[in-house]
CSV table of C-alpha atoms in Angstrom, one decimal:
chain,number,residue,atom,x,y,z
A,1145,ALA,CA,-11.6,16.2,-41.0
A,1146,GLN,CA,-13.6,18.1,-38.5
A,1147,THR,CA,-12.0,20.4,-36.3
A,1148,VAL,CA,-13.0,22.6,-33.0
A,1149,THR,CA,-11.3,25.8,-32.1
A,1150,GLN,CA,-11.6,27.7,-29.0
A,1151,SER,CA,-9.5,30.7,-29.1
A,1152,GLN,CA,-9.7,32.0,-25.5
A,1153,PRO,CA,-7.5,30.2,-23.3
A,1154,GLU,CA,-8.5,31.9,-20.3
A,1155,MET,CA,-11.6,34.1,-19.4
A,1156,SER,CA,-12.6,36.1,-16.3
A,1157,VAL,CA,-15.9,37.4,-15.0
A,1158,GLN,CA,-17.2,39.3,-12.0
A,1159,GLU,CA,-19.8,37.3,-10.1
A,1160,ALA,CA,-23.2,38.0,-11.1
A,1161,GLU,CA,-22.0,39.4,-14.3
A,1162,THR,CA,-22.3,37.8,-17.9
A,1163,VAL,CA,-19.6,36.3,-19.8
A,1164,THR,CA,-19.6,34.7,-23.5
A,1165,LEU,CA,-17.1,31.7,-24.4
A,1166,SER,CA,-16.4,31.3,-28.0
A,1167,CYS,CA,-15.9,28.3,-30.0
A,1168,THR,CA,-15.7,28.0,-34.0
A,1169,TYR,CA,-15.6,24.6,-35.7
A,1170,ASP,CA,-15.3,23.2,-39.5
A,1171,THR,CA,-17.2,20.6,-41.1
A,1172,SER,CA,-18.4,19.4,-44.5
A,1173,GLU,CA,-21.5,17.7,-43.0
A,1174,SER,CA,-25.0,19.3,-42.7
A,1175,ASP,CA,-26.2,17.8,-39.6
A,1176,TYR,CA,-24.4,17.2,-36.3
A,1177,TYR,CA,-24.5,18.1,-32.6
A,1178,LEU,CA,-22.8,20.5,-30.8
A,1179,PHE,CA,-22.2,20.6,-26.9
A,1180,TRP,CA,-20.7,22.5,-24.2
A,1181,TYR,CA,-18.9,20.6,-21.4
A,1182,LYS,CA,-17.8,22.0,-18.1
A,1183,GLN,CA,-14.8,20.2,-16.2
A,1184,PRO,CA,-14.2,21.5,-12.7
A,1185,PRO,CA,-11.0,20.4,-11.0
A,1186,SER,CA,-12.6,17.2,-9.8
A,1187,ARG,CA,-12.1,16.3,-13.5
A,1188,GLN,CA,-15.7,15.4,-14.0
A,1189,MET,CA,-16.9,16.2,-17.5
A,1190,ILE,CA,-20.4,17.7,-17.1
A,1191,LEU,CA,-22.7,18.3,-20.1
A,1192,VAL,CA,-23.9,21.9,-19.9
A,1193,ILE,CA,-25.9,22.3,-23.0
A,1194,ARG,CA,-26.4,20.7,-26.3
A,1195,GLN,CA,-27.4,21.9,-29.7
A,1196,GLU,CA,-28.8,20.0,-32.9
A,1197,ALA,CA,-27.5,21.6,-36.1
A,1198,TYR,CA,-30.8,21.4,-37.9
A,1199,LYS,CA,-32.8,23.2,-35.3
A,1200,GLN,CA,-32.7,27.0,-35.7
A,1201,GLN,CA,-33.6,28.0,-32.2
A,1202,ASN,CA,-30.8,28.5,-30.0
A,1203,ALA,CA,-30.5,26.1,-26.8
A,1204,THR,CA,-31.2,27.6,-23.4
A,1205,GLU,CA,-30.6,25.7,-20.0
A,1206,ASN,CA,-31.3,27.9,-17.1
A,1207,ARG,CA,-28.4,30.7,-17.1
A,1208,PHE,CA,-26.6,29.1,-19.9
A,1209,SER,CA,-27.3,29.8,-23.7
A,1210,VAL,CA,-25.8,29.3,-26.9
A,1211,ASN,CA,-25.5,31.7,-30.0
A,1212,PHE,CA,-25.5,29.1,-33.0
A,1213,GLN,CA,-24.4,30.6,-36.3
A,1214,LYS,CA,-24.4,27.7,-38.7
A,1215,ALA,CA,-23.3,29.3,-41.6
A,1216,ALA,CA,-20.5,31.1,-39.8
A,1217,LYS,CA,-19.8,27.8,-37.9
A,1218,SER,CA,-19.8,29.4,-34.9
A,1219,PHE,CA,-21.2,28.2,-31.5
A,1220,SER,CA,-20.7,30.4,-28.6
A,1221,LEU,CA,-21.8,30.1,-24.8
A,1222,LYS,CA,-23.4,32.7,-22.8
A,1223,ILE,CA,-23.2,32.3,-18.9
A,1224,SER,CA,-25.8,34.9,-17.2
A,1225,ASP,CA,-25.6,36.0,-13.7
A,1226,SER,CA,-22.1,33.8,-13.1
A,1227,GLN,CA,-21.6,32.1,-9.9
A,1228,LEU,CA,-18.4,31.2,-8.1
A,1229,GLY,CA,-19.4,27.5,-8.9
A,1230,ASP,CA,-19.2,28.3,-12.9
A,1231,ALA,CA,-15.3,28.4,-12.2
A,1232,ALA,CA,-14.0,25.6,-14.5
A,1233,MET,CA,-12.6,24.5,-17.9
A,1234,TYR,CA,-15.3,24.6,-20.5
A,1235,PHE,CA,-15.0,22.6,-23.7
A,1236,CYS,CA,-16.7,23.0,-27.0
A,1237,ALA,CA,-17.2,19.8,-28.8
A,1238,TYR,CA,-18.6,18.4,-32.0
A,1239,GLN,CA,-20.5,15.2,-33.1
A,1240,GLY,CA,-21.2,14.0,-36.5
A,1241,LYS,CA,-24.3,12.3,-37.4
A,1242,GLY,CA,-23.5,10.8,-40.8
A,1243,SER,CA,-23.2,7.2,-41.6
A,1244,GLY,CA,-19.5,7.3,-41.4
A,1245,ASN,CA,-19.6,8.7,-37.7
A,1246,THR,CA,-19.0,6.5,-34.8
A,1247,GLY,CA,-20.1,8.9,-32.4
A,1248,LYS,CA,-16.7,10.2,-31.5
A,1249,LEU,CA,-16.6,13.7,-29.8
A,1250,ILE,CA,-14.1,16.0,-31.0
A,1251,PHE,CA,-13.1,18.5,-28.4
A,1252,GLY,CA,-11.8,22.2,-28.5
A,1253,GLN,CA,-8.6,23.1,-26.5
A,1254,GLY,CA,-10.7,24.6,-23.7
A,1255,THR,CA,-11.2,27.8,-22.0
A,1256,THR,CA,-10.3,28.3,-18.4
A,1257,LEU,CA,-13.2,30.6,-16.7
A,1258,GLN,CA,-12.3,32.4,-13.5
A,1259,VAL,CA,-15.1,33.8,-11.6
A,1260,LYS,CA,-14.1,36.7,-9.2
A,1261,PRO,CA,-16.2,37.6,-6.1
B,338,GLU,CA,-29.3,6.8,-11.3
B,339,ALA,CA,-25.9,5.9,-10.5
B,340,GLY,CA,-23.3,7.7,-13.0
B,341,VAL,CA,-20.2,6.3,-15.0
B,342,VAL,CA,-18.0,4.8,-12.4
B,343,GLN,CA,-14.4,4.7,-12.7
B,344,SER,CA,-11.3,3.1,-10.8
B,345,PRO,CA,-8.9,3.8,-9.6
B,346,ARG,CA,-9.0,7.6,-9.5
B,347,TYR,CA,-5.3,8.0,-9.2
B,348,LYS,CA,-2.4,5.6,-10.2
B,349,ILE,CA,1.5,6.2,-10.3
B,350,ILE,CA,3.7,3.8,-11.9
B,351,GLU,CA,7.2,3.4,-13.1
B,352,LYS,CA,7.7,3.3,-16.8
B,353,LYS,CA,7.8,-0.1,-18.3
B,354,GLN,CA,5.1,-1.4,-15.7
B,355,PRO,CA,1.5,-2.6,-16.8
B,356,VAL,CA,-1.5,-0.5,-15.8
B,357,ALA,CA,-5.3,-1.2,-16.0
B,358,PHE,CA,-8.2,1.1,-15.8
B,359,TRP,CA,-11.9,-0.2,-15.1
B,360,CYS,CA,-15.0,1.3,-16.2
B,361,ASN,CA,-18.7,0.6,-15.4
B,362,PRO,CA,-21.1,2.7,-17.4
B,363,ILE,CA,-24.5,3.9,-16.8
B,364,SER,CA,-26.9,0.9,-16.6
B,365,GLY,CA,-28.6,0.4,-19.9
B,366,HIS,CA,-25.9,2.3,-21.9
B,367,ASN,CA,-25.1,0.1,-25.0
B,368,THR,CA,-22.2,2.5,-26.0
B,369,LEU,CA,-19.0,2.8,-24.1
B,370,TYR,CA,-16.1,5.0,-25.0
B,371,TRP,CA,-12.6,5.6,-23.5
B,372,TYR,CA,-10.8,9.1,-24.0
B,373,ARG,CA,-7.4,10.2,-23.1
B,374,GLN,CA,-7.0,13.9,-21.8
B,375,ASN,CA,-3.5,15.2,-22.0
B,376,LEU,CA,-2.8,18.4,-19.4
B,377,GLY,CA,-4.4,21.5,-20.8
B,378,GLN,CA,-6.0,19.8,-23.7
B,379,GLY,CA,-9.4,18.4,-24.6
B,380,PRO,CA,-10.1,14.6,-24.7
B,381,GLU,CA,-9.1,12.3,-27.3
B,382,LEU,CA,-11.1,9.1,-28.3
B,383,LEU,CA,-8.9,6.0,-28.1
B,384,ILE,CA,-11.9,3.3,-28.7
B,385,ARG,CA,-15.5,3.1,-28.8
B,386,TYR,CA,-17.9,-0.1,-27.9
B,387,GLU,CA,-21.1,-0.8,-29.1
B,388,ASN,CA,-22.2,-3.7,-26.8
B,389,GLU,CA,-19.1,-5.9,-26.7
B,390,GLU,CA,-17.9,-4.8,-30.2
B,391,ALA,CA,-15.1,-2.4,-30.6
B,392,VAL,CA,-16.6,-0.4,-33.5
B,393,ASP,CA,-13.8,2.3,-33.8
B,394,ASP,CA,-10.2,1.6,-32.3
B,395,SER,CA,-8.5,3.6,-35.0
B,396,GLN,CA,-6.9,6.3,-32.5
B,397,LEU,CA,-5.7,3.0,-29.9
B,398,PRO,CA,-1.9,2.5,-29.9
B,399,LYS,CA,-2.1,-1.2,-30.4
B,400,ASP,CA,1.2,-1.9,-29.6
B,401,ARG,CA,0.8,-1.2,-26.1
B,402,PHE,CA,-2.9,-0.5,-25.4
B,403,SER,CA,-5.4,-3.1,-25.0
B,404,ALA,CA,-9.1,-3.1,-24.2
B,405,GLU,CA,-11.9,-5.2,-23.6
B,406,ARG,CA,-15.6,-5.0,-22.6
B,407,LEU,CA,-16.8,-8.7,-21.9
B,408,LYS,CA,-20.6,-9.1,-21.8
B,409,GLY,CA,-20.9,-5.8,-23.1
B,410,VAL,CA,-21.2,-3.8,-19.8
B,411,ASP,CA,-17.8,-3.1,-17.8
B,412,SER,CA,-14.9,-2.4,-19.8
B,413,THR,CA,-11.1,-2.4,-19.0
B,414,LEU,CA,-8.5,-0.5,-20.7
B,415,LYS,CA,-4.8,-1.7,-20.1
B,416,ILE,CA,-1.3,-0.4,-21.0
B,417,GLN,CA,1.7,-2.5,-21.3
B,418,PRO,CA,4.3,-1.4,-21.0
B,419,ALA,CA,3.7,2.2,-19.9
B,420,GLU,CA,5.9,4.9,-21.1
B,421,LEU,CA,6.4,8.5,-19.7
B,422,GLY,CA,4.2,10.1,-22.6
B,423,ASP,CA,1.2,8.0,-21.3
B,424,SER,CA,1.0,10.2,-18.5
B,425,ALA,CA,-2.7,11.7,-18.9
B,426,VAL,CA,-6.3,11.3,-17.5
B,427,TYR,CA,-8.4,8.5,-19.0
B,428,LEU,CA,-12.1,9.2,-19.2
B,429,CYS,CA,-14.8,6.7,-19.8
B,430,ALA,CA,-18.0,7.9,-21.1
B,431,SER,CA,-21.3,6.0,-22.0
B,432,SER,CA,-24.5,6.5,-24.1
B,433,SER,CA,-27.4,4.7,-25.1
B,434,PHE,CA,-28.6,4.1,-28.6
B,435,GLN,CA,-31.8,6.3,-28.0
B,436,THR,CA,-29.7,9.4,-27.1
B,437,TYR,CA,-26.6,10.9,-28.4
B,438,GLU,CA,-25.4,12.5,-25.2
B,439,GLN,CA,-22.2,11.0,-23.8
B,440,TYR,CA,-21.9,10.9,-19.9
B,441,PHE,CA,-18.5,10.9,-18.5
B,442,GLY,CA,-17.1,9.4,-15.5
B,443,PRO,CA,-14.5,11.1,-12.9
B,444,GLY,CA,-11.5,9.8,-14.8
B,445,THR,CA,-8.2,8.2,-14.0
B,446,ARG,CA,-5.1,10.2,-13.5
B,447,LEU,CA,-2.1,8.2,-14.5
B,448,THR,CA,1.4,9.4,-13.7
B,449,VAL,CA,4.1,7.4,-15.3
B,450,THR,CA,7.7,8.0,-13.8
């Protein structure tokens, strides 16, 4: 079974600085999707960035970028120029693409990010 | 484009009472998911629908939980009777066949006393 692990329960960063959130996963599949979701106190789960496993190029969305290391099964999120609005719980998630998959997202335990002014 | 709509946002009930949650997915999205999120944890899938068919309900506690998606659009998730351990946030998400991204609603926070 696939698992997703986020080993940092809490992280903090100074406003305008850069922070990296870690995520590792375990799977026997060769093709899959990886996501980072942001969940502020309002509870709305917001998609931050996505990566397809067959693409070697790391995904980037404005201030958000990932470091995808397929062999190491690592998928970290880098937030540059951190803003107060980035404060939230961040979840790493895995979704398989094989014939037996049903589109289920498998989430990590989450990392709470605090941004200090 | 309107997002995924859920109601109610909050619900407080006593144990053994019934409760129902409603979800309206993004227009045109064929696939609908219900997830449960316990405090301080990531969401876990309860059930997935493709149109009106439940294609994965393996994690749904069928003794007390039920769900339906009539006409392949709106969906209702019901718990009867509720137990203290059912206190959680219930999230609905939807996606289309053409894309793999799931979009979530704001969730319903259920408190069972």
